[in-house]
Amino acid sequence: MLETGIKAPEFTLPDQNGEMHSLTDYRGKKVILYFYPKDNTPGCTKQACGYSERSQQFEEKEIVVIGISKDSVASHKRFEEKQGLTFTILSDTELEAIKAYDVWKEKKNYGKVSMGVVRTTYVIDEDGMIVYANDKVKAADDPEKMLEYLIGKN
C-alpha cells in the first residue's frame, strides 16, 4: 500500500462507457479512489451501492468517487446498469493503476494462493497528494466511513 503524504501515481484508464479518465482531470477536487476485486460479487456490490446511495452527499462537498478493478469496460457497464451506479468505474485490465497503487497482492482463499486486487481505499487531495490510505477495508462499511472521514475534514 502507498503511504500518505506522497504524490498519487498518475493514470489514464477507460470508464464504463469507454471514455478515458486521468487523475489530473480531477485536480482541485478531493478524490476517493477505491480498488476492488470484481464486479457483481457480494462485497464489491455492497461497497459500490453504498457509494451510489451517498453520491449526493459526496457531490455536495465536491468529492469525486472513482472505483477501479481489472474487469473490462463491458463488465463495468453491466455492473453499473444492474446496480444503478452513479459514479465512475475505471477498467484496468493491464493492471497499470492497480500495480502503481500497490494493491496487486498475493491472496489466500480457502488455502489456495493466487494474485489479486486487495480491497483498498485512498483519498487524494486537491493537489494530487495521498492523504488517506486503508488496505483493511470492510466493503459494506467503506462508503459511510469515507463520508464521515471527509465531512469531518471539511
PDB file of C-alpha atoms in Angstrom:
ATOM      1  CA  MET A   1       0.000   0.000   0.000  1.00  0.00           C
ATOM      2  CA  LEU A   2       1.194   3.507  -0.747  1.00  0.00           C
ATOM      3  CA  GLU A   3       1.837   5.849   2.163  1.00  0.00           C
ATOM      4  CA  THR A   4       0.034   9.090   2.924  1.00  0.00           C
ATOM      5  CA  GLY A   5       1.880  12.297   2.142  1.00  0.00           C
ATOM      6  CA  ILE A   6       3.160  11.183  -1.275  1.00  0.00           C
ATOM      7  CA  LYS A   7       2.045  12.217  -4.747  1.00  0.00           C
ATOM      8  CA  ALA A   8      -0.632   9.881  -6.109  1.00  0.00           C
ATOM      9  CA  PRO A   9       0.546   7.961  -9.195  1.00  0.00           C
ATOM     10  CA  GLU A  10      -0.916   9.269 -12.451  1.00  0.00           C
ATOM     11  CA  PHE A  11      -3.048   7.010 -14.654  1.00  0.00           C
ATOM     12  CA  THR A  12      -5.299   7.169 -17.700  1.00  0.00           C
ATOM     13  CA  LEU A  13      -7.969   4.459 -17.933  1.00  0.00           C
ATOM     14  CA  PRO A  14     -11.334   3.901 -19.665  1.00  0.00           C
ATOM     15  CA  ASP A  15     -14.592   4.130 -17.714  1.00  0.00           C
ATOM     16  CA  GLN A  16     -17.738   2.008 -18.052  1.00  0.00           C
ATOM     17  CA  ASN A  17     -18.643   3.997 -21.200  1.00  0.00           C
ATOM     18  CA  GLY A  18     -15.213   3.680 -22.791  1.00  0.00           C
ATOM     19  CA  GLU A  19     -14.309   7.329 -22.072  1.00  0.00           C
ATOM     20  CA  MET A  20     -10.754   7.964 -20.860  1.00  0.00           C
ATOM     21  CA  HIS A  21     -10.097   9.474 -17.419  1.00  0.00           C
ATOM     22  CA  SER A  22      -6.799  10.688 -15.980  1.00  0.00           C
ATOM     23  CA  LEU A  23      -6.149  11.508 -12.345  1.00  0.00           C
ATOM     24  CA  THR A  24      -5.090  15.010 -13.419  1.00  0.00           C
ATOM     25  CA  ASP A  25      -8.656  15.576 -14.699  1.00  0.00           C
ATOM     26  CA  TYR A  26      -9.692  15.845 -11.039  1.00  0.00           C
ATOM     27  CA  ARG A  27      -7.137  18.359  -9.741  1.00  0.00           C
ATOM     28  CA  GLY A  28      -8.833  20.878  -7.490  1.00  0.00           C
ATOM     29  CA  LYS A  29     -11.186  18.234  -6.059  1.00  0.00           C
ATOM     30  CA  LYS A  30     -10.862  15.568  -3.415  1.00  0.00           C
ATOM     31  CA  VAL A  31     -10.943  12.066  -4.897  1.00  0.00           C
ATOM     32  CA  ILE A  32     -11.925   8.809  -3.228  1.00  0.00           C
ATOM     33  CA  LEU A  33     -10.065   6.218  -5.277  1.00  0.00           C
ATOM     34  CA  TYR A  34     -11.088   2.734  -4.288  1.00  0.00           C
ATOM     35  CA  PHE A  35      -9.798  -0.531  -5.701  1.00  0.00           C
ATOM     36  CA  TYR A  36     -11.988  -3.620  -5.594  1.00  0.00           C
ATOM     37  CA  PRO A  37     -11.593  -7.234  -6.756  1.00  0.00           C
ATOM     38  CA  LYS A  38     -14.560  -7.976  -9.058  1.00  0.00           C
ATOM     39  CA  ASP A  39     -17.818  -6.595 -10.448  1.00  0.00           C
ATOM     40  CA  ASN A  40     -21.111  -8.102  -9.287  1.00  0.00           C
ATOM     41  CA  THR A  41     -19.715 -10.020  -6.321  1.00  0.00           C
ATOM     42  CA  PRO A  42     -21.415  -9.605  -2.929  1.00  0.00           C
ATOM     43  CA  GLY A  43     -18.823  -7.429  -1.160  1.00  0.00           C
ATOM     44  CA  CYS A  44     -17.995  -5.324  -4.207  1.00  0.00           C
ATOM     45  CA  THR A  45     -21.701  -4.760  -4.885  1.00  0.00           C
ATOM     46  CA  LYS A  46     -22.330  -3.619  -1.288  1.00  0.00           C
ATOM     47  CA  GLN A  47     -19.399  -1.218  -1.481  1.00  0.00           C
ATOM     48  CA  ALA A  48     -20.402   0.215  -4.887  1.00  0.00           C
ATOM     49  CA  CYS A  49     -24.073   0.579  -3.932  1.00  0.00           C
ATOM     50  CA  GLY A  50     -23.028   2.279  -0.693  1.00  0.00           C
ATOM     51  CA  TYR A  51     -21.093   4.885  -2.661  1.00  0.00           C
ATOM     52  CA  SER A  52     -24.032   5.382  -5.055  1.00  0.00           C
ATOM     53  CA  GLU A  53     -26.501   5.804  -2.176  1.00  0.00           C
ATOM     54  CA  ARG A  54     -24.300   8.590  -0.770  1.00  0.00           C
ATOM     55  CA  SER A  55     -23.366  10.172  -4.109  1.00  0.00           C
ATOM     56  CA  GLN A  56     -25.332  13.363  -3.485  1.00  0.00           C
ATOM     57  CA  GLN A  57     -23.544  13.927  -0.165  1.00  0.00           C
ATOM     58  CA  PHE A  58     -20.139  13.451  -1.825  1.00  0.00           C
ATOM     59  CA  GLU A  59     -21.080  15.716  -4.751  1.00  0.00           C
ATOM     60  CA  GLU A  60     -22.248  18.484  -2.393  1.00  0.00           C
ATOM     61  CA  LYS A  61     -18.722  18.536  -0.920  1.00  0.00           C
ATOM     62  CA  GLU A  62     -17.145  18.316  -4.402  1.00  0.00           C
ATOM     63  CA  ILE A  63     -15.721  14.875  -3.630  1.00  0.00           C
ATOM     64  CA  VAL A  64     -15.283  12.585  -6.637  1.00  0.00           C
ATOM     65  CA  VAL A  65     -15.720   8.822  -6.198  1.00  0.00           C
ATOM     66  CA  ILE A  66     -13.837   6.528  -8.586  1.00  0.00           C
ATOM     67  CA  GLY A  67     -13.802   2.734  -8.415  1.00  0.00           C
ATOM     68  CA  ILE A  68     -11.123   0.678 -10.184  1.00  0.00           C
ATOM     69  CA  SER A  69     -10.921  -3.047 -10.872  1.00  0.00           C
ATOM     70  CA  LYS A  70      -9.323  -5.231 -13.528  1.00  0.00           C
ATOM     71  CA  ASP A  71     -12.714  -6.046 -15.045  1.00  0.00           C
ATOM     72  CA  SER A  72     -13.418  -4.992 -18.644  1.00  0.00           C
ATOM     73  CA  VAL A  73     -15.298  -1.888 -19.774  1.00  0.00           C
ATOM     74  CA  ALA A  74     -18.216  -4.160 -20.793  1.00  0.00           C
ATOM     75  CA  SER A  75     -18.272  -5.813 -17.354  1.00  0.00           C
ATOM     76  CA  HIS A  76     -18.282  -2.381 -15.684  1.00  0.00           C
ATOM     77  CA  LYS A  77     -21.177  -1.251 -17.901  1.00  0.00           C
ATOM     78  CA  ARG A  78     -23.238  -4.307 -16.903  1.00  0.00           C
ATOM     79  CA  PHE A  79     -22.342  -3.689 -13.223  1.00  0.00           C
ATOM     80  CA  GLU A  80     -23.369  -0.016 -13.492  1.00  0.00           C
ATOM     81  CA  GLU A  81     -26.682  -0.850 -15.190  1.00  0.00           C
ATOM     82  CA  LYS A  82     -27.572  -3.791 -12.950  1.00  0.00           C
ATOM     83  CA  GLN A  83     -26.842  -1.896  -9.715  1.00  0.00           C
ATOM     84  CA  GLY A  84     -27.833   1.627 -10.848  1.00  0.00           C
ATOM     85  CA  LEU A  85     -24.383   3.015 -10.015  1.00  0.00           C
ATOM     86  CA  THR A  86     -23.897   6.775 -10.179  1.00  0.00           C
ATOM     87  CA  PHE A  87     -20.127   7.202 -10.251  1.00  0.00           C
ATOM     88  CA  THR A  88     -17.142   6.466 -12.469  1.00  0.00           C
ATOM     89  CA  ILE A  89     -15.765   2.921 -12.620  1.00  0.00           C
ATOM     90  CA  LEU A  90     -12.432   2.515 -14.375  1.00  0.00           C
ATOM     91  CA  SER A  91     -11.234  -0.603 -16.152  1.00  0.00           C
ATOM     92  CA  ASP A  92      -7.595  -1.537 -15.508  1.00  0.00           C
ATOM     93  CA  THR A  93      -7.203  -4.781 -17.459  1.00  0.00           C
ATOM     94  CA  GLU A  94      -3.440  -4.172 -17.845  1.00  0.00           C
ATOM     95  CA  LEU A  95      -3.063  -3.593 -14.051  1.00  0.00           C
ATOM     96  CA  GLU A  96      -1.440  -0.179 -14.683  1.00  0.00           C
ATOM     97  CA  ALA A  97      -3.005   1.706 -11.754  1.00  0.00           C
ATOM     98  CA  ILE A  98      -3.550  -1.446  -9.697  1.00  0.00           C
ATOM     99  CA  LYS A  99       0.213  -2.082  -9.586  1.00  0.00           C
ATOM    100  CA  ALA A 100       1.135   1.632  -9.310  1.00  0.00           C
ATOM    101  CA  TYR A 101      -1.049   1.875  -6.193  1.00  0.00           C
ATOM    102  CA  ASP A 102       0.406  -1.361  -4.803  1.00  0.00           C
ATOM    103  CA  VAL A 103      -2.892  -3.239  -4.474  1.00  0.00           C
ATOM    104  CA  TRP A 104      -1.946  -6.310  -6.607  1.00  0.00           C
ATOM    105  CA  LYS A 105      -1.015  -8.823  -3.914  1.00  0.00           C
ATOM    106  CA  GLU A 106      -0.839 -12.470  -3.072  1.00  0.00           C
ATOM    107  CA  LYS A 107      -4.138 -13.548  -1.568  1.00  0.00           C
ATOM    108  CA  LYS A 108      -5.176 -16.733   0.209  1.00  0.00           C
ATOM    109  CA  ASN A 109      -8.681 -18.058  -0.215  1.00  0.00           C
ATOM    110  CA  TYR A 110      -9.599 -21.396   1.357  1.00  0.00           C
ATOM    111  CA  GLY A 111      -5.923 -22.333   1.397  1.00  0.00           C
ATOM    112  CA  LYS A 112      -5.404 -21.509  -2.286  1.00  0.00           C
ATOM    113  CA  VAL A 113      -2.841 -18.809  -3.061  1.00  0.00           C
ATOM    114  CA  SER A 114      -3.350 -16.509  -6.033  1.00  0.00           C
ATOM    115  CA  MET A 115      -2.660 -12.938  -7.122  1.00  0.00           C
ATOM    116  CA  GLY A 116      -5.477 -10.430  -6.946  1.00  0.00           C
ATOM    117  CA  VAL A 117      -6.638  -6.961  -6.031  1.00  0.00           C
ATOM    118  CA  VAL A 118      -6.654  -6.228  -2.303  1.00  0.00           C
ATOM    119  CA  ARG A 119      -9.630  -4.004  -1.495  1.00  0.00           C
ATOM    120  CA  THR A 120      -8.028  -0.645  -0.752  1.00  0.00           C
ATOM    121  CA  THR A 121      -9.293   2.933  -0.463  1.00  0.00           C
ATOM    122  CA  TYR A 122      -7.231   6.071  -0.981  1.00  0.00           C
ATOM    123  CA  VAL A 123      -8.202   9.714  -0.581  1.00  0.00           C
ATOM    124  CA  ILE A 124      -6.330  12.096  -2.840  1.00  0.00           C
ATOM    125  CA  ASP A 125      -6.447  15.813  -2.081  1.00  0.00           C
ATOM    126  CA  GLU A 126      -6.933  18.738  -4.453  1.00  0.00           C
ATOM    127  CA  ASP A 127      -3.191  18.852  -5.205  1.00  0.00           C
ATOM    128  CA  GLY A 128      -2.884  15.150  -6.070  1.00  0.00           C
ATOM    129  CA  MET A 129      -1.400  14.031  -2.738  1.00  0.00           C
ATOM    130  CA  ILE A 130      -2.487  10.880  -0.902  1.00  0.00           C
ATOM    131  CA  VAL A 131      -3.966  11.986   2.423  1.00  0.00           C
ATOM    132  CA  TYR A 132      -5.629   8.715   3.476  1.00  0.00           C
ATOM    133  CA  ALA A 133      -4.854   5.072   2.741  1.00  0.00           C
ATOM    134  CA  ASN A 134      -6.599   1.942   4.030  1.00  0.00           C
ATOM    135  CA  ASP A 135      -5.999  -1.655   2.917  1.00  0.00           C
ATOM    136  CA  LYS A 136      -8.148  -3.166   5.684  1.00  0.00           C
ATOM    137  CA  VAL A 137     -11.406  -2.106   4.061  1.00  0.00           C
ATOM    138  CA  LYS A 138     -14.718  -3.676   5.065  1.00  0.00           C
ATOM    139  CA  ALA A 139     -16.742  -3.389   1.852  1.00  0.00           C
ATOM    140  CA  ALA A 140     -20.136  -2.624   3.401  1.00  0.00           C
ATOM    141  CA  ASP A 141     -18.716  -0.005   5.825  1.00  0.00           C
ATOM    142  CA  ASP A 142     -16.297   1.797   3.487  1.00  0.00           C
ATOM    143  CA  PRO A 143     -18.646   4.392   1.910  1.00  0.00           C
ATOM    144  CA  GLU A 144     -20.021   5.558   5.267  1.00  0.00           C
ATOM    145  CA  LYS A 145     -16.535   5.660   6.833  1.00  0.00           C
ATOM    146  CA  MET A 146     -15.250   7.749   3.917  1.00  0.00           C
ATOM    147  CA  LEU A 147     -18.199  10.128   4.223  1.00  0.00           C
ATOM    148  CA  GLU A 148     -17.563  10.547   7.964  1.00  0.00           C
ATOM    149  CA  TYR A 149     -13.828  10.982   7.417  1.00  0.00           C
ATOM    150  CA  LEU A 150     -14.199  13.592   4.656  1.00  0.00           C
ATOM    151  CA  ILE A 151     -17.135  15.531   6.054  1.00  0.00           C
ATOM    152  CA  GLY A 152     -15.235  15.755   9.335  1.00  0.00           C
ATOM    153  CA  LYS A 153     -12.261  17.139   7.386  1.00  0.00           C
ATOM    154  CA  ASN A 154     -14.244  19.845   5.536  1.00  0.00           C
TER     155      ASN A 154
END
